[in-house]
Amino acid sequence: MNERLQFFQEFLKNPLNVGAISPSSPALAEKMLAEVEADSKHIILEIGVGTGAITRILQTKIPNPNCYLGIEINEAFVECAHKEFPELKIVCGDAGEAEKIHAETRLGEVKYIISGLPFASLPGEISQTILSEVDKFMSKGCLFRTFQYVHGYYLPPAVKFRQRMQEKYGKVRRSRVVLKNVPPAYTLTWQT
Ligand SMILES: C[S@@+](CC[C@H](N)C(=O)[O-])C[C@H]1O[C@@H](n2cnc3c(N)ncnc32)[C@H](O)[C@@H]1O
């Protein structure tokens, strides 16, 4: 099935979890991966893989498949990601259990978290659980990057998410707006 159509169908079934009407563009994916240089001992954890819009660019930038772990909660998306990226480890699971999932894979230390999760629309308690997992990786030294849409930037959950991150990890590094994305978005980075 056409990627955009599948994405939109899953959005209609679960708008808060999917959080977007369309997959990220190659321009946003490139921005999400700027300065990310993984190796087998310092891997990338992607949470909220979706249809693999970021994964597609990411796989061209890693030296081998052991540099990557993906977690995606939606079974239909995982099925499609397994078909397109058979060499990559993409687990159907909850980012709220990321540490346990990562430990089970025996892959290297997580040095980069690339998050497609829609913190502006996820229920607050789910976001908190996921961010507690993020904290575990950040405490060992890690870069966390996500994106937020320009139109939702000042919605209370989006602001609350940034405040929570800023309290823990300092001032956000925000990119210029990526206009070649529907809708336009910023990337947000924190590093420990
Ligand atoms: C805005 S989409 C981003 C998809 C893709 N990364 C992209 O940029 O096109 C958010 C994704 O996060 C997934 N997701 C939501 N909650 C999740 C959770 N608790 N654990 C893992 N994935 C989750 C959704 O199913 C969806 O695929």
XYZ file of N, CA, C and O and ligand atoms in Angstrom:
795
model
N 0.851 -1.207 0.000
C 0.000 0.000 0.000
C 0.886 1.257 0.000
O 1.967 1.247 0.556
N 0.399 2.287 -0.614
C 1.090 3.574 -0.625
C 1.382 4.039 0.819
O 0.511 3.974 1.687
N 2.619 4.484 1.036
C 3.058 4.833 2.398
C 2.193 5.934 3.036
O 1.745 5.819 4.178
N 1.936 6.971 2.255
C 1.177 8.103 2.826
C -0.246 7.689 3.194
O -0.800 8.110 4.211
N -0.815 6.851 2.316
C -2.179 6.390 2.556
C -2.227 5.538 3.825
O -3.110 5.707 4.670
N -1.272 4.637 3.949
C -1.235 3.782 5.137
C -1.079 4.632 6.405
O -1.752 4.419 7.408
N -0.185 5.632 6.322
C 0.064 6.490 7.467
C -1.232 7.200 7.873
O -1.606 7.245 9.049
N -1.924 7.734 6.850
C -3.160 8.483 7.124
C -4.236 7.559 7.719
O -4.956 7.952 8.632
N -4.300 6.329 7.196
C -5.286 5.372 7.728
C -5.019 5.098 9.202
O -5.940 5.060 10.016
N -3.744 4.907 9.542
C -3.405 4.625 10.950
C -3.662 5.862 11.817
O -4.062 5.743 12.972
N -3.443 7.051 11.241
C -3.754 8.296 11.957
C -5.248 8.351 12.292
O -5.638 8.694 13.416
N -6.084 7.976 11.319
C -7.531 8.032 11.562
C -7.949 7.054 12.655
O -8.835 7.333 13.446
N -7.243 5.918 12.725
C -7.583 4.915 13.751
C -7.128 5.372 15.139
O -7.767 5.084 16.131
N -5.984 6.064 15.185
C -5.431 6.440 16.497
C -4.674 7.769 16.405
O -3.442 7.810 16.449
N -5.425 8.869 16.267
C -4.785 10.163 16.001
C -3.805 10.620 17.075
O -2.767 11.197 16.755
N -4.086 10.345 18.346
C -3.198 10.850 19.405
C -1.857 10.118 19.416
O -0.809 10.718 19.642
N -1.899 8.830 19.147
C -0.664 8.030 19.133
C 0.168 8.279 17.887
O 1.387 8.321 17.953
N -0.489 8.400 16.753
C 0.254 8.604 15.499
C 0.687 10.072 15.418
O 1.836 10.373 15.059
N -0.208 10.985 15.756
C 0.194 12.375 15.976
C 0.558 13.178 14.748
O 1.039 14.303 14.873
N 0.384 12.622 13.560
C 0.710 13.354 12.327
C -0.142 12.767 11.210
O -0.497 11.581 11.259
N -0.416 13.581 10.210
C -1.239 13.066 9.118
C -0.385 12.442 8.023
O -0.877 11.730 7.165
N 0.905 12.718 8.077
C 1.749 12.229 6.998
C 3.167 11.970 7.515
O 3.605 12.598 8.484
N 3.884 11.020 6.908
C 5.246 10.738 7.382
C 6.172 11.932 7.189
O 5.904 12.811 6.355
N 7.278 11.943 7.929
C 8.243 13.040 7.777
C 8.839 13.043 6.373
O 8.996 11.994 5.745
N 9.212 14.228 5.926
C 9.823 14.378 4.591
C 11.309 14.016 4.661
O 11.909 14.025 5.743
N 11.947 13.754 3.519
C 13.401 13.526 3.525
C 14.149 14.724 4.120
O 15.154 14.539 4.819
N 13.674 15.947 3.896
C 14.368 17.129 4.445
C 14.348 17.108 5.972
O 15.363 17.385 6.626
N 13.200 16.762 6.553
C 13.131 16.701 8.025
C 13.970 15.526 8.539
O 14.668 15.648 9.556
N 13.925 14.405 7.827
C 14.721 13.238 8.237
C 16.212 13.600 8.248
O 16.933 13.262 9.197
N 16.673 14.305 7.236
C 18.093 14.716 7.181
C 18.427 15.585 8.389
O 19.465 15.430 9.013
N 17.543 16.518 8.686
C 17.780 17.425 9.824
C 17.810 16.643 11.134
O 18.597 16.940 12.036
N 16.957 15.649 11.247
C 16.913 14.838 12.472
C 18.212 14.061 12.672
O 18.551 13.690 13.795
N 18.931 13.830 11.567
C 20.124 12.974 11.649
C 21.426 13.754 11.545
O 22.511 13.144 11.539
N 21.335 15.071 11.498
C 22.552 15.891 11.406
C 23.460 15.600 12.602
O 22.973 15.492 13.739
N 24.747 15.447 12.360
C 25.778 15.214 13.392
C 25.644 13.874 14.112
O 26.285 13.666 15.142
N 24.827 12.996 13.612
C 24.671 11.694 14.255
C 25.647 10.721 13.605
O 25.547 10.457 12.415
N 26.598 10.249 14.401
C 27.627 9.346 13.851
C 27.731 8.118 14.732
O 28.519 8.080 15.674
N 26.940 7.125 14.412
C 26.888 5.928 15.259
C 27.922 4.903 14.833
O 28.398 4.914 13.705
N 28.275 4.033 15.798
C 29.015 2.823 15.462
C 28.443 1.703 16.338
O 27.506 1.937 17.107
N 29.005 0.514 16.226
C 28.377 -0.631 16.923
C 28.384 -0.479 18.438
O 27.555 -1.078 19.124
N 29.313 0.336 18.976
C 29.359 0.521 20.434
C 28.528 1.718 20.887
O 28.284 1.902 22.069
N 28.153 2.570 19.946
C 27.414 3.797 20.268
C 26.247 3.892 19.288
O 26.365 4.506 18.223
N 25.142 3.300 19.678
C 24.092 3.078 18.680
C 23.011 4.170 18.695
O 22.921 4.972 19.628
N 22.204 4.127 17.651
C 21.041 5.024 17.553
C 19.805 4.233 17.968
O 19.572 3.142 17.455
N 19.037 4.819 18.884
C 17.730 4.256 19.230
C 16.680 5.158 18.603
O 16.622 6.347 18.928
N 15.889 4.608 17.703
C 14.794 5.395 17.111
C 13.487 4.971 17.769
O 13.131 3.787 17.728
N 12.783 5.935 18.370
C 11.498 5.594 19.001
C 10.371 6.261 18.204
O 10.408 7.445 17.917
N 9.386 5.432 17.813
C 8.306 5.915 16.952
C 8.749 5.895 15.492
O 8.803 6.922 14.822
N 9.042 4.686 15.008
C 9.598 4.501 13.657
C 8.578 4.857 12.570
O 8.942 5.369 11.506
N 7.302 4.597 12.849
C 6.255 4.849 11.842
C 6.497 4.012 10.602
O 6.853 2.825 10.676
N 6.338 4.613 9.437
C 6.563 3.883 8.178
C 8.036 3.934 7.763
O 8.381 3.504 6.664
N 8.879 4.498 8.601
C 10.321 4.456 8.328
C 10.844 5.642 7.535
O 11.907 5.551 6.914
N 10.160 6.770 7.608
C 10.587 7.946 6.841
C 11.982 8.423 7.277
O 12.794 8.833 6.433
N 12.257 8.351 8.572
C 13.589 8.748 9.063
C 14.560 7.572 8.912
O 15.710 7.749 8.500
N 14.064 6.382 9.190
C 14.885 5.156 9.088
C 15.503 5.020 7.693
O 16.643 4.584 7.543
N 14.748 5.363 6.693
C 15.193 5.251 5.287
C 16.486 6.039 5.046
O 17.384 5.575 4.373
N 16.541 7.245 5.603
C 17.753 8.064 5.445
C 18.829 7.548 6.402
O 20.005 7.434 6.042
N 18.384 7.201 7.594
C 19.314 6.748 8.636
C 20.115 5.526 8.179
O 21.321 5.434 8.399
N 19.455 4.593 7.504
C 20.167 3.353 7.135
C 21.301 3.617 6.139
O 22.225 2.821 6.039
N 21.241 4.743 5.440
C 22.327 5.065 4.507
C 23.521 5.688 5.246
O 24.579 5.867 4.671
N 23.317 6.048 6.527
C 24.361 6.765 7.264
C 25.066 5.900 8.301
O 26.012 6.345 8.934
N 24.554 4.694 8.537
C 25.200 3.859 9.567
C 26.125 2.841 8.901
O 25.822 2.331 7.822
N 27.256 2.529 9.575
C 28.211 1.605 8.965
C 27.709 0.164 8.886
O 28.091 -0.566 7.982
N 26.857 -0.237 9.842
C 26.295 -1.602 9.772
C 25.007 -1.655 10.603
O 24.761 -0.775 11.427
N 24.195 -2.713 10.402
C 22.880 -2.767 11.071
C 22.958 -2.814 12.594
O 21.984 -2.444 13.263
N 24.110 -3.227 13.167
C 24.214 -3.295 14.629
C 24.292 -1.932 15.298
O 24.408 -1.830 16.515
N 24.272 -0.891 14.484
C 24.342 0.475 15.035
C 22.948 1.031 15.317
O 22.816 2.216 15.648
N 21.934 0.221 15.172
C 20.577 0.756 15.188
C 19.612 -0.165 15.923
O 19.655 -1.390 15.769
N 18.690 0.476 16.681
C 17.530 -0.226 17.248
C 16.315 0.679 17.086
O 16.364 1.862 17.433
N 15.246 0.118 16.556
C 13.999 0.877 16.409
C 12.912 0.283 17.297
O 12.852 -0.936 17.481
N 12.064 1.153 17.846
C 10.899 0.697 18.621
C 9.660 1.402 18.075
O 9.648 2.634 17.948
N 8.654 0.616 17.763
C 7.405 1.175 17.214
C 6.249 0.364 17.797
O 6.286 -0.860 17.818
N 5.205 1.070 18.233
C 4.105 0.396 18.941
C 3.021 -0.138 17.994
O 2.302 -1.074 18.337
N 2.941 0.451 16.809
C 1.852 0.114 15.883
C 2.247 -1.094 15.016
O 3.211 -1.044 14.254
N 1.477 -2.183 15.165
C 1.838 -3.438 14.480
C 1.878 -3.296 12.969
O 2.736 -3.867 12.294
N 0.942 -2.547 12.403
C 0.901 -2.397 10.940
C 2.166 -1.689 10.444
O 2.762 -2.072 9.423
N 2.596 -0.677 11.184
C 3.830 0.034 10.807
C 5.047 -0.889 10.930
O 5.947 -0.870 10.088
N 5.059 -1.678 11.995
C 6.213 -2.571 12.203
C 6.287 -3.591 11.068
O 7.373 -3.861 10.534
N 5.143 -4.108 10.686
C 5.122 -5.096 9.597
C 5.719 -4.484 8.331
O 6.546 -5.078 7.654
N 5.320 -3.274 8.050
C 5.820 -2.620 6.828
C 7.308 -2.273 6.974
O 8.090 -2.451 6.033
N 7.749 -1.899 8.171
C 9.172 -1.581 8.383
C 10.022 -2.845 8.254
O 11.117 -2.810 7.694
N 9.513 -3.965 8.746
C 10.281 -5.217 8.628
C 10.481 -5.590 7.163
O 11.521 -6.116 6.788
N 9.467 -5.300 6.343
C 9.602 -5.619 4.912
C 10.644 -4.724 4.258
O 11.459 -5.171 3.456
N 10.605 -3.444 4.589
C 11.524 -2.518 3.911
C 12.946 -2.566 4.474
O 13.907 -2.336 3.731
N 13.069 -2.861 5.789
C 14.400 -2.847 6.422
C 14.673 -4.188 7.097
O 14.793 -4.259 8.334
N 14.762 -5.261 6.309
C 14.894 -6.593 6.933
C 16.152 -6.740 7.777
O 16.189 -7.575 8.684
N 17.176 -5.934 7.519
C 18.438 -6.104 8.267
C 18.431 -5.362 9.600
O 19.265 -5.620 10.459
N 17.514 -4.419 9.739
C 17.520 -3.598 10.962
C 16.671 -4.234 12.053
O 15.649 -4.870 11.768
N 17.079 -4.025 13.302
C 16.332 -4.545 14.440
C 15.244 -3.529 14.783
O 15.542 -2.434 15.300
N 14.008 -3.874 14.449
C 12.875 -2.991 14.768
C 11.890 -3.811 15.598
O 11.328 -4.796 15.123
N 11.732 -3.398 16.846
C 10.916 -4.156 17.797
C 9.520 -3.545 17.855
O 9.368 -2.325 17.933
N 8.505 -4.412 17.837
C 7.140 -3.940 18.050
C 6.960 -3.838 19.556
O 6.877 -4.863 20.244
N 6.962 -2.633 20.064
C 6.878 -2.468 21.518
C 6.669 -1.015 21.889
O 6.520 -0.140 21.021
N 6.696 -0.789 23.198
C 6.376 0.521 23.767
C 7.676 1.234 24.161
O 8.493 0.671 24.901
N 7.831 2.452 23.699
C 9.023 3.225 24.078
C 9.095 3.424 25.592
O 10.154 3.719 26.132
N 7.981 3.248 26.264
C 7.945 3.308 27.727
C 8.655 2.116 28.367
O 8.768 2.050 29.587
N 9.108 1.171 27.545
C 9.899 0.033 28.055
C 11.234 -0.034 27.322
O 11.804 -1.111 27.127
N 11.719 1.105 26.894
C 12.888 1.145 26.002
C 14.138 0.508 26.617
O 14.872 -0.197 25.926
N 14.349 0.764 27.910
C 15.581 0.229 28.510
C 15.582 -1.297 28.484
O 16.575 -1.931 28.123
N 14.449 -1.885 28.852
C 14.325 -3.351 28.876
C 14.481 -3.907 27.448
O 15.222 -4.868 27.213
N 13.830 -3.295 26.498
C 13.909 -3.760 25.106
C 15.356 -3.688 24.619
O 15.865 -4.628 24.012
N 16.010 -2.570 24.931
C 17.403 -2.405 24.511
C 18.289 -3.474 25.154
O 19.117 -4.102 24.480
N 18.097 -3.711 26.447
C 18.940 -4.698 27.156
C 18.786 -6.071 26.505
O 19.769 -6.805 26.353
N 17.573 -6.405 26.095
C 17.341 -7.735 25.505
C 18.041 -7.919 24.157
O 18.319 -9.025 23.744
N 18.310 -6.828 23.471
C 18.938 -6.949 22.140
C 20.447 -7.168 22.221
O 21.054 -7.606 21.255
N 21.034 -6.797 23.366
C 22.496 -6.881 23.544
C 23.259 -6.018 22.543
O 24.417 -6.277 22.228
N 22.609 -4.998 22.019
C 23.303 -4.059 21.129
C 24.138 -3.100 21.981
O 24.050 -3.114 23.208
N 24.942 -2.251 21.327
C 25.824 -1.323 22.039
C 25.063 -0.269 22.834
O 23.827 -0.233 22.838
N 25.832 0.599 23.494
C 25.253 1.665 24.321
C 24.463 2.652 23.452
O 24.931 2.990 22.348
N 23.350 3.126 23.980
C 22.554 4.102 23.218
C 23.184 5.491 23.365
O 23.237 6.035 24.469
N 23.661 6.053 22.253
C 24.301 7.375 22.290
C 23.438 8.435 21.614
O 23.688 9.644 21.756
N 22.454 7.969 20.841
C 21.569 8.901 20.132
C 20.141 8.374 20.247
O 19.900 7.204 19.961
N 19.235 9.239 20.668
C 17.812 8.875 20.622
C 17.160 9.792 19.603
O 17.177 11.020 19.741
N 16.631 9.174 18.563
C 15.926 9.922 17.527
C 14.450 9.608 17.724
O 14.011 8.473 17.521
N 13.720 10.613 18.169
C 12.332 10.371 18.545
C 11.353 10.998 17.559
O 11.381 12.199 17.314
N 10.473 10.159 17.036
C 9.366 10.659 16.209
C 8.086 10.706 17.026
O 7.007 10.918 16.469
N 8.193 10.480 18.329
C 6.975 10.375 19.153
C 6.259 11.719 19.251
O 6.910 12.759 19.408
N 4.942 11.680 19.193
C 4.177 12.945 19.216
C 3.889 13.416 20.640
O 2.768 13.281 21.127
N 4.905 13.983 21.304
C 4.721 14.399 22.695
C 3.648 15.480 22.838
O 3.140 15.697 23.936
N 3.310 16.155 21.750
C 2.270 17.193 21.834
C 0.863 16.591 21.866
O -0.087 17.278 22.226
N 0.734 15.303 21.505
C -0.616 14.737 21.511
C -0.741 13.492 22.391
O -1.853 13.061 22.697
N 0.375 12.899 22.797
C 0.281 11.711 23.664
C -0.285 12.103 25.029
O 0.013 13.191 25.527
N -1.078 11.213 25.647
C -1.554 11.511 27.004
C -0.373 11.761 27.951
O 0.679 11.112 27.831
N -0.556 12.706 28.877
C 0.531 13.145 29.754
C 1.251 12.018 30.482
O 2.482 11.986 30.538
N 0.468 11.066 31.014
C 1.134 10.009 31.817
C 1.976 9.095 30.928
O 3.012 8.580 31.352
N 1.563 8.924 29.672
C 2.362 8.087 28.744
C 3.667 8.812 28.420
O 4.753 8.230 28.434
N 3.568 10.110 28.144
C 4.782 10.897 27.880
C 5.738 10.804 29.065
O 6.948 10.627 28.889
N 5.198 10.909 30.291
C 6.062 10.864 31.482
C 6.801 9.534 31.586
O 7.993 9.492 31.883
N 6.067 8.443 31.317
C 6.696 7.108 31.385
C 7.818 7.010 30.363
O 8.913 6.521 30.651
N 7.555 7.486 29.145
C 8.570 7.404 28.088
C 9.776 8.273 28.456
O 10.925 7.855 28.308
N 9.504 9.467 28.985
C 10.620 10.366 29.316
C 11.455 9.819 30.484
O 12.658 10.052 30.540
N 10.830 9.045 31.365
C 11.614 8.404 32.428
C 12.590 7.403 31.818
O 13.705 7.228 32.324
N 12.173 6.748 30.758
C 13.088 5.823 30.062
C 14.207 6.607 29.373
O 15.364 6.214 29.418
N 13.833 7.711 28.746
C 14.832 8.563 28.084
C 15.888 8.999 29.108
O 17.086 8.979 28.834
N 15.417 9.348 30.327
C 16.349 9.784 31.390
C 17.427 8.740 31.646
O 18.582 9.083 31.906
N 17.046 7.475 31.586
C 18.007 6.406 31.898
C 19.163 6.422 30.903
O 20.315 6.233 31.277
N 18.863 6.649 29.637
C 19.928 6.709 28.620
C 20.701 8.021 28.741
O 21.925 8.045 28.609
N 19.967 9.110 29.017
C 20.616 10.425 29.112
C 21.603 10.453 30.276
O 22.637 11.130 30.207
N 21.301 9.716 31.336
C 22.189 9.737 32.504
C 23.553 9.128 32.169
O 24.523 9.346 32.889
N 23.621 8.372 31.084
C 24.912 7.754 30.705
C 25.604 8.538 29.592
O 26.618 8.096 29.054
N 25.023 9.684 29.185
C 25.620 10.478 28.106
C 24.965 10.133 26.782
O 25.210 9.055 26.239
N 24.167 11.044 26.272
C 23.355 10.707 25.102
C 22.840 12.004 24.447
O 22.749 13.042 25.109
N 22.564 11.917 23.166
C 21.908 13.026 22.473
C 20.457 12.609 22.223
O 20.206 11.497 21.745
N 19.530 13.505 22.579
C 18.109 13.247 22.325
C 17.611 14.275 21.320
O 17.795 15.478 21.514
N 16.992 13.793 20.258
C 16.437 14.741 19.270
C 15.021 14.327 18.886
O 14.725 13.147 18.720
N 14.178 15.339 18.770
C 12.804 15.105 18.334
C 12.401 16.245 17.406
O 13.189 17.138 17.119
N 11.178 16.197 16.910
C 10.677 17.347 16.140
C 9.326 17.769 16.687
O 8.613 16.963 17.288
N 9.033 19.046 16.514
C 7.700 19.554 16.852
C 7.217 20.424 15.700
O 8.001 21.191 15.126
N 5.945 20.274 15.402
C 5.371 21.059 14.301
C 5.199 22.516 14.733
O 4.847 22.797 15.883
N 5.410 23.401 13.775
C 5.342 24.834 14.076
C 3.948 25.202 14.602
O 3.822 25.927 15.596
N 2.908 24.650 13.972
C 1.544 25.050 14.367
C 1.186 24.567 15.777
O 0.282 25.111 16.399
N 1.893 23.522 16.255
C 1.564 23.005 17.589
C 2.566 23.411 18.642
O 2.475 22.964 19.784
N 3.498 24.276 18.274
C 4.641 24.568 19.140
C 4.224 25.157 20.488
O 4.861 24.903 21.503
N 3.166 25.932 20.499
C 2.762 26.583 21.759
C 1.548 25.914 22.410
O 0.985 26.444 23.363
N 1.186 24.728 21.919
C 0.117 23.987 22.607
C 0.643 23.550 23.982
O 1.831 23.199 24.113
N -0.229 23.556 25.002
C 0.254 23.258 26.368
C 1.086 21.971 26.488
O 2.149 22.004 27.121
N 0.689 20.828 25.873
C 1.528 19.626 26.057
C 2.914 19.774 25.418
O 3.897 19.233 25.937
N 2.987 20.529 24.314
C 4.286 20.739 23.649
C 5.182 21.603 24.523
O 6.381 21.329 24.693
N 4.591 22.632 25.117
C 5.352 23.528 26.009
C 5.795 22.761 27.252
O 6.953 22.853 27.687
N 4.870 21.946 27.802
C 5.179 21.182 29.012
C 6.344 20.217 28.748
O 7.249 20.059 29.580
N 6.306 19.569 27.585
C 7.390 18.643 27.211
C 8.723 19.390 27.186
O 9.708 18.939 27.770
N 8.754 20.567 26.543
C 10.022 21.309 26.440
C 10.497 21.773 27.818
O 11.680 21.733 28.124
N 9.526 22.208 28.646
C 9.905 22.664 29.994
C 10.534 21.528 30.787
O 11.551 21.686 31.436
N 9.927 20.367 30.682
C 10.417 19.190 31.403
C 11.837 18.863 30.941
O 12.736 18.600 31.726
N 12.053 18.893 29.634
C 13.380 18.587 29.090
C 14.383 19.674 29.488
O 15.524 19.372 29.834
N 13.943 20.922 29.434
C 14.864 22.022 29.757
C 15.276 22.004 31.226
O 16.413 22.291 31.562
N 14.309 21.651 32.106
C 14.650 21.562 33.530
C 15.747 20.522 33.764
O 16.629 20.687 34.584
N 15.656 19.424 33.018
C 16.620 18.322 33.220
C 17.909 18.521 32.443
O 18.983 18.194 32.925
N 17.799 19.035 31.222
C 18.952 18.978 30.311
C 19.372 20.331 29.736
O 20.187 20.387 28.830
N 18.798 21.391 30.279
C 19.224 22.724 29.862
C 18.522 23.201 28.605
O 17.597 22.565 28.091
N 19.025 24.335 28.133
C 18.362 25.027 27.027
C 18.350 24.160 25.771
O 19.347 23.529 25.437
N 17.228 24.173 25.115
C 17.092 23.377 23.891
C 17.918 23.977 22.747
O 18.074 25.192 22.668
N 18.446 23.112 21.892
C 19.040 23.575 20.641
C 17.955 23.374 19.572
O 17.598 22.229 19.251
N 17.408 24.473 19.083
C 16.313 24.372 18.113
C 16.821 24.704 16.716
O 17.541 25.690 16.539
N 16.431 23.901 15.736
C 16.865 24.146 14.354
C 16.044 25.279 13.747
O 15.028 25.699 14.314
N 16.489 25.719 12.595
C 15.612 26.585 11.799
C 14.389 25.777 11.399
O 14.466 24.548 11.344
N 13.326 26.462 11.057
C 12.129 25.729 10.655
C 12.394 24.964 9.350
O 13.007 25.497 8.423
N 11.982 23.705 9.345
C 12.111 22.896 8.126
C 10.799 23.092 7.347
O 9.750 22.560 7.713
N 10.896 23.879 6.286
C 9.692 24.226 5.533
C 9.269 23.094 4.597
O 8.084 22.943 4.288
N 10.270 22.305 4.174
C 9.938 21.203 3.260
C 9.448 20.004 4.063
O 10.070 18.933 4.073
N 8.385 20.218 4.781
C 7.730 19.126 5.511
C 6.270 19.542 5.681
O 5.982 20.723 5.843
N 5.384 18.557 5.660
C 3.968 18.869 5.871
C 3.548 18.259 7.204
O 3.486 17.045 7.330
N 3.269 19.098 8.204
C 3.445 20.556 8.241
C 4.903 20.915 8.594
O 5.646 20.056 9.072
N 5.304 22.180 8.397
C 6.648 22.613 8.762
C 6.959 22.312 10.240
O 6.063 22.313 11.084
N 8.244 22.038 10.497
C 8.615 21.584 11.855
C 9.990 22.115 12.246
O 10.797 22.483 11.393
N 10.238 22.118 13.560
C 11.578 22.365 14.108
C 12.125 21.032 14.613
O 11.353 20.183 15.066
N 13.445 20.886 14.609
C 14.016 19.804 15.409
C 14.503 20.421 16.714
O 14.934 21.579 16.763
N 14.423 19.611 17.775
C 14.823 20.039 19.108
C 15.829 19.041 19.638
O 15.580 17.834 19.591
N 16.975 19.546 20.132
C 18.043 18.652 20.586
C 18.492 19.005 21.998
O 18.656 20.185 22.315
N 18.651 17.968 22.790
C 19.309 18.101 24.102
C 20.429 17.070 24.160
O 20.302 15.986 23.597
N 21.499 17.440 24.841
C 22.633 16.514 24.901
C 23.204 16.511 26.309
O 23.277 17.557 26.949
N 23.639 15.318 26.773
C 24.263 15.258 28.104
C 25.708 14.804 27.963
O 26.076 14.253 26.933
C 4.495 11.368 14.284
S 4.677 9.619 13.954
C 6.358 9.640 13.373
C 6.674 8.492 12.463
C 8.046 8.592 11.757
N 9.143 8.629 12.705
C 8.111 9.817 10.895
O 8.837 10.757 11.261
O 7.433 9.831 9.855
C 4.771 8.958 15.599
C 4.995 7.456 15.696
O 5.183 7.092 17.076
C 4.531 5.843 17.311
N 4.289 5.701 18.759
C 3.361 6.356 19.506
N 3.454 5.977 20.791
C 4.475 5.079 20.872
C 5.069 4.338 21.955
N 4.612 4.448 23.196
N 6.100 3.523 21.669
C 6.577 3.410 20.393
N 6.047 4.061 19.338
C 5.015 4.895 19.574
C 3.280 5.947 16.467
O 2.689 4.679 16.232
C 3.843 6.611 15.192
O 4.319 5.652 14.305
